[in-house]
Coordinates of C-alpha atoms in Angstrom, one line a residue:
M94 CA -23.4 52.8 -27.0
A95 CA -26.1 54.2 -29.0
E96 CA -27.7 51.6 -31.2
M97 CA -27.3 51.7 -35.1
S98 CA -30.1 52.0 -37.2
E99 CA -31.3 48.4 -37.9
S100 CA -31.3 49.1 -41.9
R101 CA -27.6 50.4 -42.1
I102 CA -26.4 47.6 -39.7
I103 CA -27.7 44.7 -41.8
R104 CA -26.2 46.5 -44.7
F105 CA -22.9 47.2 -43.4
L106 CA -22.6 43.4 -42.4
I107 CA -24.1 42.0 -45.4
V108 CA -21.5 43.7 -47.4
A109 CA -19.2 43.0 -44.7
L110 CA -19.5 39.0 -45.5
C111 CA -20.0 39.3 -48.9
G112 CA -16.5 40.8 -49.0
V113 CA -15.0 38.2 -46.5
L114 CA -16.6 35.3 -48.8
A115 CA -15.4 36.7 -51.9
G116 CA -11.5 37.0 -50.1
F117 CA -11.6 40.5 -51.7
L118 CA -8.5 41.7 -50.5
P119 CA -7.8 45.1 -52.5
S120 CA -4.1 46.7 -52.3
F121 CA -5.4 50.1 -51.3
G122 CA -7.2 52.2 -49.1
M123 CA -7.2 52.1 -45.3
Q124 CA -5.9 49.5 -43.0
L125 CA -6.2 48.7 -39.5
E126 CA -2.9 48.3 -37.3
C127 CA -2.5 46.9 -34.3
G128 CA -0.2 48.5 -32.2
S129 CA 2.8 46.8 -29.9
V130 CA 3.4 46.5 -25.8
F131 CA 5.6 45.7 -22.9
A132 CA 4.1 43.9 -20.1
N133 CA 5.2 41.8 -17.2
P134 CA 3.5 38.6 -16.2
G135 CA 0.0 40.0 -14.5
D136 CA 0.0 43.2 -16.1
T137 CA -3.4 44.8 -17.7
V138 CA -2.8 47.1 -20.5
A139 CA -3.5 49.0 -23.6
V140 CA -3.1 47.9 -27.0
T141 CA -4.2 50.8 -29.4
L142 CA -5.9 49.9 -32.5
Y143 CA -5.2 52.7 -35.3
L144 CA -6.8 53.3 -39.1
T145 CA -4.7 54.7 -41.4
G146 CA -4.4 55.3 -45.2
S147 CA -5.8 57.4 -47.7
E148 CA -9.5 55.7 -48.3
N149 CA -12.6 57.4 -46.9
V150 CA -14.2 55.2 -43.9
G151 CA -17.5 54.7 -43.2
G152 CA -17.8 51.4 -41.2
F153 CA -15.5 48.8 -39.8
Q154 CA -15.8 45.6 -38.0
F155 CA -13.3 43.1 -36.5
L156 CA -12.8 40.4 -33.9
T157 CA -10.5 40.4 -30.6
P158 CA -8.2 37.2 -30.3
E159 CA -9.8 34.1 -28.4
T160 CA -9.0 33.9 -25.1
G161 CA -6.1 31.8 -24.0
A162 CA -3.7 30.9 -21.2
D163 CA -1.3 33.5 -22.1
F164 CA -3.6 36.9 -22.2
Q165 CA -7.3 37.6 -22.9
V166 CA -8.8 41.1 -24.0
V167 CA -11.0 41.9 -21.5
D168 CA -12.7 45.3 -22.5
V169 CA -12.7 47.7 -25.3
R170 CA -12.6 51.8 -25.1
I171 CA -13.3 53.8 -27.8
N172 CA -11.5 57.2 -28.5
D173 CA -14.2 59.1 -28.4
Q174 CA -12.4 62.3 -30.4
T175 CA -12.2 60.1 -33.3
L176 CA -15.3 58.1 -33.0
R177 CA -17.8 60.8 -32.2
A178 CA -20.9 59.5 -30.4
D179 CA -23.1 62.1 -32.3
V180 CA -21.8 60.7 -35.7
W181 CA -20.9 57.0 -35.0
R182 CA -22.5 54.0 -33.9
I183 CA -20.3 51.3 -32.2
A184 CA -21.7 48.0 -30.8
T185 CA -19.9 45.3 -29.0
G186 CA -20.2 41.8 -28.1
C187 CA -18.7 39.0 -26.1
L188 CA -19.2 35.7 -28.3
V189 CA -19.1 31.6 -26.9
N190 CA -15.3 31.3 -27.8
G191 CA -14.6 34.9 -25.4
T192 CA -13.9 37.0 -28.7
I193 CA -15.1 40.4 -28.7
K194 CA -16.9 41.5 -32.1
V195 CA -16.3 45.4 -32.8
I196 CA -18.9 46.8 -35.3
G197 CA -18.8 51.0 -36.3
Y198 CA -20.6 52.6 -38.6
D199 CA -20.9 56.3 -39.7
E200 CA -24.7 57.5 -39.5
H201 CA -24.2 60.8 -41.4
L202 CA -22.2 58.8 -44.1
A203 CA -19.5 61.3 -44.1
G204 CA -16.9 58.6 -43.1
L205 CA -13.2 59.3 -41.9
G206 CA -10.9 61.2 -44.6
G207 CA -7.3 59.6 -45.4
G208 CA -4.7 60.1 -42.5
S209 CA -4.0 58.2 -39.6
Y210 CA -6.6 57.9 -36.5
K211 CA -6.5 56.2 -33.1
L212 CA -9.6 54.1 -32.8
L213 CA -9.6 52.5 -29.9
D214 CA -7.8 50.6 -26.7
L215 CA -8.2 47.1 -26.1
L216 CA -7.4 46.1 -22.4
V217 CA -5.3 43.0 -22.4
A218 CA -5.2 41.0 -19.3
V219 CA -1.4 39.0 -19.1
D220 CA -1.9 35.9 -17.3
A221 CA 0.7 35.8 -14.3
D222 CA 2.4 32.6 -15.0
V223 CA 2.9 33.8 -18.9
M224 CA 6.6 32.9 -19.8
P225 CA 8.6 36.1 -21.1
G226 CA 8.8 36.2 -25.0
V227 CA 6.9 37.7 -28.0
Y228 CA 3.2 37.0 -28.7
P229 CA 0.6 37.9 -31.5
I230 CA -2.5 39.7 -31.2
A231 CA -4.5 38.9 -34.4
L232 CA -7.6 40.7 -35.4
G233 CA -9.6 38.4 -37.5
G234 CA -13.2 39.3 -39.1
V235 CA -11.5 42.8 -40.1
V236 CA -13.7 44.3 -42.8
I237 CA -13.2 48.3 -43.4
C238 CA -15.9 49.9 -45.6
D239 CA -16.4 53.1 -47.0
P240 CA -19.1 55.7 -46.9
F241 CA -21.3 53.5 -49.3
G242 CA -20.6 50.4 -48.1
E243 CA -17.7 49.0 -50.7
I244 CA -14.9 47.2 -48.7
V245 CA -11.9 48.7 -48.7
H246 CA -9.8 46.2 -46.9
T247 CA -9.9 42.6 -44.9
E248 CA -6.6 42.0 -44.0
T249 CA -5.7 40.7 -40.7
A250 CA -4.3 43.3 -38.4
Y251 CA -1.5 41.6 -36.1
G252 CA 0.4 43.6 -33.2
Y253 CA 2.9 42.0 -30.5
L254 CA 2.4 41.5 -26.8
M255 CA 5.7 41.6 -25.6
I256 CA 6.4 39.9 -22.4
R257 CA 9.5 40.7 -19.8
E258 CA 10.5 39.3 -16.4
C259 CA 13.5 41.3 -16.2
D260 CA 15.1 44.5 -15.7
V261 CA 18.6 43.8 -16.9
Q262 CA 19.9 40.7 -19.4
F263 CA 23.5 39.4 -19.9
S264 CA 24.7 37.2 -22.2
V265 CA 27.5 35.2 -23.0
Q266 CA 28.5 35.2 -25.9
N267 CA 29.1 31.5 -27.9
D268 CA 33.1 31.9 -29.3
T269 CA 35.7 30.1 -30.8
L270 CA 39.4 30.5 -29.3
N271 CA 42.2 29.3 -30.0
L272 CA 45.4 27.8 -27.9
A273 CA 47.6 29.8 -30.4
D274 CA 47.1 32.9 -28.3
Q275 CA 46.5 32.5 -24.8
T276 CA 45.5 35.7 -23.6
Q277 CA 41.8 36.8 -25.5
R278 CA 39.0 38.0 -25.0
V279 CA 35.0 36.4 -23.5
S280 CA 32.1 38.8 -24.4
I281 CA 28.7 39.3 -22.2
L282 CA 26.2 41.3 -23.9
M283 CA 24.0 43.5 -21.3
Y284 CA 20.6 44.7 -22.5
T285 CA 18.8 47.2 -20.4
W286 CA 15.1 47.3 -20.1
S287 CA 15.2 50.0 -16.7
P288 CA 17.8 52.3 -15.8
V289 CA 20.6 50.2 -13.9
A290 CA 22.6 52.6 -11.4
G291 CA 25.2 49.1 -10.4
F292 CA 25.6 45.4 -10.7
Q293 CA 27.8 42.4 -10.1
F294 CA 28.2 38.6 -11.0
D295 CA 30.3 35.9 -11.2
I296 CA 31.9 34.4 -14.6
L297 CA 32.5 30.7 -14.6
D298 CA 33.4 28.2 -16.7
S299 CA 32.8 24.3 -16.4
A300 CA 36.4 23.3 -16.5
D301 CA 39.0 25.8 -15.2
I302 CA 39.5 26.4 -18.8
F303 CA 40.7 30.3 -18.7
K304 CA 41.4 33.1 -16.1
V305 CA 39.6 36.3 -16.3
F306 CA 42.1 39.0 -14.5
S307 CA 40.1 42.2 -16.2
C308 CA 36.6 43.9 -17.7
Q309 CA 36.9 46.8 -19.9
N310 CA 34.9 49.4 -19.0
P311 CA 32.1 50.2 -21.8
F312 CA 30.0 52.9 -19.7
G313 CA 32.7 55.7 -19.6
E314 CA 34.5 57.8 -17.0
H315 CA 31.6 58.2 -14.8
W316 CA 31.4 54.2 -14.1
D317 CA 33.6 52.3 -12.0
I318 CA 33.9 48.9 -13.0
S319 CA 36.3 45.6 -11.8
C320 CA 37.0 42.5 -11.7
V321 CA 38.4 39.9 -8.5
E322 CA 39.2 36.3 -8.7
M323 CA 37.1 34.2 -6.0
E324 CA 37.9 31.2 -4.2
N325 CA 36.4 28.4 -6.4
G326 CA 38.1 30.2 -9.5
A327 CA 35.2 32.4 -10.5
A328 CA 35.6 36.2 -11.6
R329 CA 33.2 38.4 -9.7
V330 CA 33.0 41.5 -12.0
L331 CA 31.6 44.4 -10.0
A332 CA 30.5 48.0 -11.5
L333 CA 28.9 51.2 -10.3
A334 CA 28.0 54.8 -11.4
T335 CA 30.2 57.2 -9.8
D336 CA 27.9 60.2 -10.0
G337 CA 24.5 58.4 -9.3
V338 CA 23.5 58.4 -12.9
P339 CA 22.2 55.3 -14.0
L340 CA 22.5 53.3 -17.6
P341 CA 19.5 53.9 -19.3
D342 CA 16.8 51.9 -20.6
S343 CA 16.5 50.5 -23.8
A344 CA 20.6 50.3 -24.2
E345 CA 22.9 47.9 -25.1
Y346 CA 26.7 47.3 -24.2
A347 CA 29.5 44.4 -25.0
L348 CA 31.8 43.4 -21.7
D349 CA 34.7 42.4 -22.9
M350 CA 36.6 40.2 -20.5
E351 CA 40.1 39.8 -20.9
I352 CA 41.3 35.8 -20.1
E353 CA 44.4 34.1 -20.4
I354 CA 43.5 30.2 -21.3
N355 CA 44.6 27.3 -19.3
P356 CA 47.8 25.6 -21.6
E357 CA 46.9 22.4 -20.5
V358 CA 43.2 22.7 -21.5
Q359 CA 41.9 20.2 -23.7
P360 CA 40.0 20.8 -27.3
G361 CA 36.4 21.1 -27.0
P362 CA 33.2 22.6 -26.1
Y363 CA 33.3 24.1 -22.5
P364 CA 29.8 25.8 -20.8
V365 CA 30.4 29.6 -19.4
S366 CA 27.9 30.5 -16.9
I367 CA 26.7 33.9 -15.0
E368 CA 26.1 33.0 -11.4
N369 CA 25.0 35.4 -8.4
L370 CA 23.6 37.9 -10.5
V371 CA 22.9 41.5 -8.4
V372 CA 21.2 44.5 -10.1
S373 CA 20.6 47.9 -8.4
D374 CA 18.7 50.9 -9.3
E375 CA 19.8 54.5 -8.4
N376 CA 17.9 54.4 -5.3
A377 CA 19.8 51.0 -4.1
G378 CA 16.7 49.6 -4.7
S379 CA 17.2 45.7 -5.7
M380 CA 16.2 45.1 -9.5
C381 CA 15.4 41.8 -11.6
G382 CA 18.0 40.7 -13.5
E383 CA 18.4 37.4 -15.9
A384 CA 21.7 35.8 -17.0
Q385 CA 22.1 33.4 -19.8
G386 CA 25.3 31.2 -20.3
G387 CA 27.3 29.9 -23.3
V388 CA 29.5 28.1 -25.1
V389 CA 33.4 28.5 -25.1
F390 CA 34.8 26.0 -27.9
I391 CA 38.5 25.6 -27.2
D392 CA 40.3 24.7 -30.7
S393 CA 43.8 23.3 -30.9
T394 CA 44.4 24.4 -34.6
F395 CA 47.2 26.7 -34.6
V396 CA 46.7 28.0 -38.3
F397 CA 44.3 31.0 -38.1
T398 CA 43.5 30.7 -41.5
Q399 CA 41.7 26.9 -41.3
E400 CA 38.3 27.1 -40.8
R401 CA 37.4 26.6 -37.1
P402 CA 34.4 24.4 -35.5
I403 CA 31.0 25.5 -36.1
L404 CA 28.7 25.1 -33.2
E405 CA 25.4 24.3 -33.9
P406 CA 22.5 26.6 -32.2
T407 CA 20.6 24.5 -29.5
E408 CA 17.7 27.0 -29.4
Y409 CA 15.4 29.6 -31.3
R410 CA 17.5 33.0 -30.6
L411 CA 17.1 36.6 -32.0
Y412 CA 20.3 38.6 -30.9
S413 CA 20.2 42.4 -30.3
N414 CA 21.4 44.2 -34.0
Y415 CA 24.9 45.6 -33.8
P416 CA 25.4 48.3 -33.9
N417 CA 22.6 49.6 -31.9
P418 CA 22.1 52.9 -32.2
F419 CA 22.6 52.9 -35.7
N420 CA 23.0 55.5 -38.2
A421 CA 23.2 53.8 -42.0
Q422 CA 23.1 50.1 -41.5
T423 CA 22.7 47.2 -39.0
T424 CA 23.1 43.8 -38.6
I425 CA 20.4 41.5 -37.2
R426 CA 21.8 38.0 -35.9
F427 CA 19.8 35.0 -35.4
D428 CA 19.8 31.4 -34.4
L429 CA 17.5 28.2 -35.5
P430 CA 18.0 24.7 -34.1
K431 CA 16.5 23.1 -36.8
T432 CA 14.7 23.7 -40.4
A433 CA 11.5 26.3 -39.6
E434 CA 9.3 28.6 -41.7
V435 CA 11.2 32.3 -40.8
T436 CA 9.9 35.5 -41.2
L437 CA 12.3 38.8 -40.0
T438 CA 9.6 41.9 -39.7
V439 CA 10.8 45.8 -38.6
C440 CA 7.8 47.5 -37.5
N441 CA 7.5 50.8 -35.9
L442 CA 6.2 51.8 -32.7
L443 CA 2.6 51.8 -34.0
G444 CA 3.1 48.0 -34.8
Q445 CA 2.7 49.2 -38.3
E446 CA 5.1 46.6 -40.7
V447 CA 8.1 48.7 -42.3
I448 CA 10.0 46.3 -44.3
R449 CA 10.1 42.5 -44.4
L450 CA 13.6 41.2 -44.4
A451 CA 13.2 37.3 -44.7
D452 CA 10.1 35.0 -45.4
D453 CA 11.3 32.0 -46.3
R454 CA 12.1 28.0 -45.1
Y455 CA 15.6 28.0 -43.5
P456 CA 17.5 25.0 -42.5
A457 CA 19.1 24.8 -38.8
G458 CA 22.4 27.7 -38.3
E459 CA 23.2 30.8 -37.8
Y460 CA 22.1 33.7 -39.9
R461 CA 22.9 37.7 -40.1
L462 CA 21.0 40.0 -42.2
R463 CA 21.6 43.7 -42.6
W464 CA 19.0 46.9 -42.9
E465 CA 19.9 49.9 -44.0
G466 CA 17.2 51.9 -42.5
Q467 CA 14.7 51.5 -45.3
N468 CA 11.0 50.8 -45.7
R469 CA 9.8 47.9 -48.1
F470 CA 9.9 51.0 -50.9
G471 CA 13.3 51.6 -50.4
Q472 CA 12.6 54.9 -49.0
P473 CA 14.5 55.9 -46.1
V474 CA 12.8 56.0 -42.8
E475 CA 12.8 58.4 -40.2
S476 CA 15.2 58.3 -36.9
G477 CA 12.8 56.8 -33.9
I478 CA 12.7 53.6 -32.0
Y479 CA 11.9 50.4 -34.1
F480 CA 11.2 46.4 -33.5
V481 CA 12.8 43.5 -35.2
I482 CA 10.7 40.7 -34.6
L483 CA 11.4 36.7 -35.4
Q484 CA 9.2 34.5 -36.1
A485 CA 10.0 30.8 -36.7
G486 CA 7.3 28.4 -36.5
D487 CA 5.6 28.7 -33.2
N488 CA 8.4 30.5 -31.7
F489 CA 8.7 34.8 -31.6
Q490 CA 11.2 37.0 -30.5
M491 CA 11.6 40.6 -30.6
R492 CA 14.5 43.2 -30.1
K493 CA 14.4 47.0 -30.1
M494 CA 16.5 49.1 -32.5
I495 CA 17.2 52.5 -32.5
L496 CA 17.7 54.7 -35.9
L497 CA 20.1 58.0 -35.5
K498 CA 20.6 60.4 -38.2

């Protein structure tokens, strides 16, 4: 990369350092936005950085995250269409802690006008043994100046690296069933990360508390779904696309199991698990599936107006919003096993924060918050894909939402 003139780079760094030391955080101007991206363990992916806002920008600097056990930034690729080599001077350097320092300055003092610009891509190498989850990407030391060296922004930029390990997830929903009505339902949520053309699994309760005799078909007329009883008492669910067209990715379905409760069962909590999961694509190829069990509480209370027992959450969990896709509003549910500082944020595809639905200390329990498809200014947002991100202490989880108008 071409070298900056010594006087200009020194001026930029001095102004930037003074702004950071002064804690100058204006509420206007341009800001650096770090995108969010899906990845699998062992992948190397590109995370895009954007410059957005209304001010004229003549220079910037930032630090990539420190090298960690989960992922590391291995390279920085400049977008030559935005930061033209005959106008901008870019310098990068690797520091002792593994971070990469990036400095850019417009030698002609013209700057980038207000708008949205793709600056560069961070190449992120994901560790092969990383656990699935949501990992924040924090860019520190952010300084953005106008063409005359005045600071217009110094706020840390955040994006998210979303690690997935499977193509489809099945999750038994915790519920309370009452002996007063022996014919009831147990629900299993299905979420696809990749197109799915067929699957089968066994649903098994821990103590023969119920018998599954049917499974409703949420996929439509082009799918066959059946349920058969196995010798061990489990119920095997088989589903197949009859016309070869798979379920799309990023879709959610509820599989409602019609069950008959054993009248001799004792009240209390009973684990329900999903076993022997097999998933296939449209070419009959094997896919990776993940199954999460749940707990069914059998209640002997015969008066339905009385309060039912509440199962305390045992883990941090962010559920898929319902409905999804949605039009006017959607409900977001999450569980906390203990008291925690909680933020619940809705972001767009660029990783930009749209609205913060929660930012407070919450005690342990189950929570449901509603989003009405508006940004933090109360303005309706456009149709498209959004992400809801739960941060509870050190725990990060994310779900994809689809807004249709």
